Coordinates of C-alpha atoms in Angstrom, one line a residue:
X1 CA -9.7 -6.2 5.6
X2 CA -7.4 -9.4 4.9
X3 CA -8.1 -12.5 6.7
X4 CA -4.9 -13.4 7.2
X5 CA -1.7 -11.2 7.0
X6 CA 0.0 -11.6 3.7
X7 CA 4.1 -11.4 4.4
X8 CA 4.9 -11.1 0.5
X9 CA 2.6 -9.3 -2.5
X10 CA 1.4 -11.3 -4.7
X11 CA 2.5 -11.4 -8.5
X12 CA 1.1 -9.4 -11.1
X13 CA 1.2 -9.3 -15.2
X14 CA 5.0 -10.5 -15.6
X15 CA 5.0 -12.8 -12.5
X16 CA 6.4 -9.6 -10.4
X17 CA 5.5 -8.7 -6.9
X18 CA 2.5 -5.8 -6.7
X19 CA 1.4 -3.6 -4.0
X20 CA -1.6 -0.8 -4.2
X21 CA -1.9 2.6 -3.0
X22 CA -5.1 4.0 -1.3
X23 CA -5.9 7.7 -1.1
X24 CA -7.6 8.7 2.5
X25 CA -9.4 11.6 1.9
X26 CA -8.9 15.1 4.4
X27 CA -11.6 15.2 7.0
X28 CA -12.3 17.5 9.5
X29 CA -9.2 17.7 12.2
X30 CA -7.4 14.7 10.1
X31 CA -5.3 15.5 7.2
X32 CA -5.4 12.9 3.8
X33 CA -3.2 10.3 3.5
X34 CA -1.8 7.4 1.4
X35 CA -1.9 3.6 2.4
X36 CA 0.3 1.6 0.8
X37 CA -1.2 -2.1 0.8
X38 CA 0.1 -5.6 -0.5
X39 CA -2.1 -6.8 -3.3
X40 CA -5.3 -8.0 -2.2
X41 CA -5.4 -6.5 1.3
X42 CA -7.9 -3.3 0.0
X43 CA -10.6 -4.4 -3.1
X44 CA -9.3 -2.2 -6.6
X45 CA -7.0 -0.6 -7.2
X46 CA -3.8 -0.3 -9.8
X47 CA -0.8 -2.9 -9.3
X48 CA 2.0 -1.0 -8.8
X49 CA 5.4 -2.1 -9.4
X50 CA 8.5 -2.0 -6.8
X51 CA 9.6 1.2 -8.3
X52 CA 6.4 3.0 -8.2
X53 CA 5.6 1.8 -4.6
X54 CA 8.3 3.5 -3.1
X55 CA 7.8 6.7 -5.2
X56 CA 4.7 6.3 -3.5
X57 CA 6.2 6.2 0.0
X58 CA 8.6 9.3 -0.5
X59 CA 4.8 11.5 -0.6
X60 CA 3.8 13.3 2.7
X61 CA 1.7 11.4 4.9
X62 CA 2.3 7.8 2.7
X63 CA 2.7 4.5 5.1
X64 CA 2.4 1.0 4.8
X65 CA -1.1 -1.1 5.8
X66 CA -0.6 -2.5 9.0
X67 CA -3.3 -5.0 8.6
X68 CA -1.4 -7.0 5.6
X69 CA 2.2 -5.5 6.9
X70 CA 3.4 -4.3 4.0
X71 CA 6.4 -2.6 5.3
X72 CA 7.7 -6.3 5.1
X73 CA 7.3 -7.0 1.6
X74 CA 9.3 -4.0 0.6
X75 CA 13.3 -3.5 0.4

């Protein structure tokens, strides 16, 4: 968890913004998901470019982290 909300993603490789994807795994009575977080907010995981990130986002059951608002870093 972040300790502070982040209201942009941070730069990766090139100086361009990043964000992360997070796969939630199926459990019983709760279907997977995929979090979409701004760099930093969730330990690992692959920088992903603008482009990607919304790809990302057009899956079933894909949002935005609430906890580091991403939804407000993107277009």
């Amino acid at each position: 968890m972040p300790t502070r909300p982040a209201s942009t993603p941070a730069a990766f490789a090139g100086g361009q913004q990043a964000w992360t994807v997070q796969q939630l795994p199926h459990r019983p009575g709760h279907p997977g998901a995929t979090l979409i977080h701004v760099i930093g907010c969730q330990p690992g995981g692959t920088p992903l470019g603008l482009d990607q990130t919304l790809d990302a986002l057009k899956q079933p059951r894909a949002v935005t982290c609430r906890e580091c608002n991403a939804a407000s870093s993107l277009p």
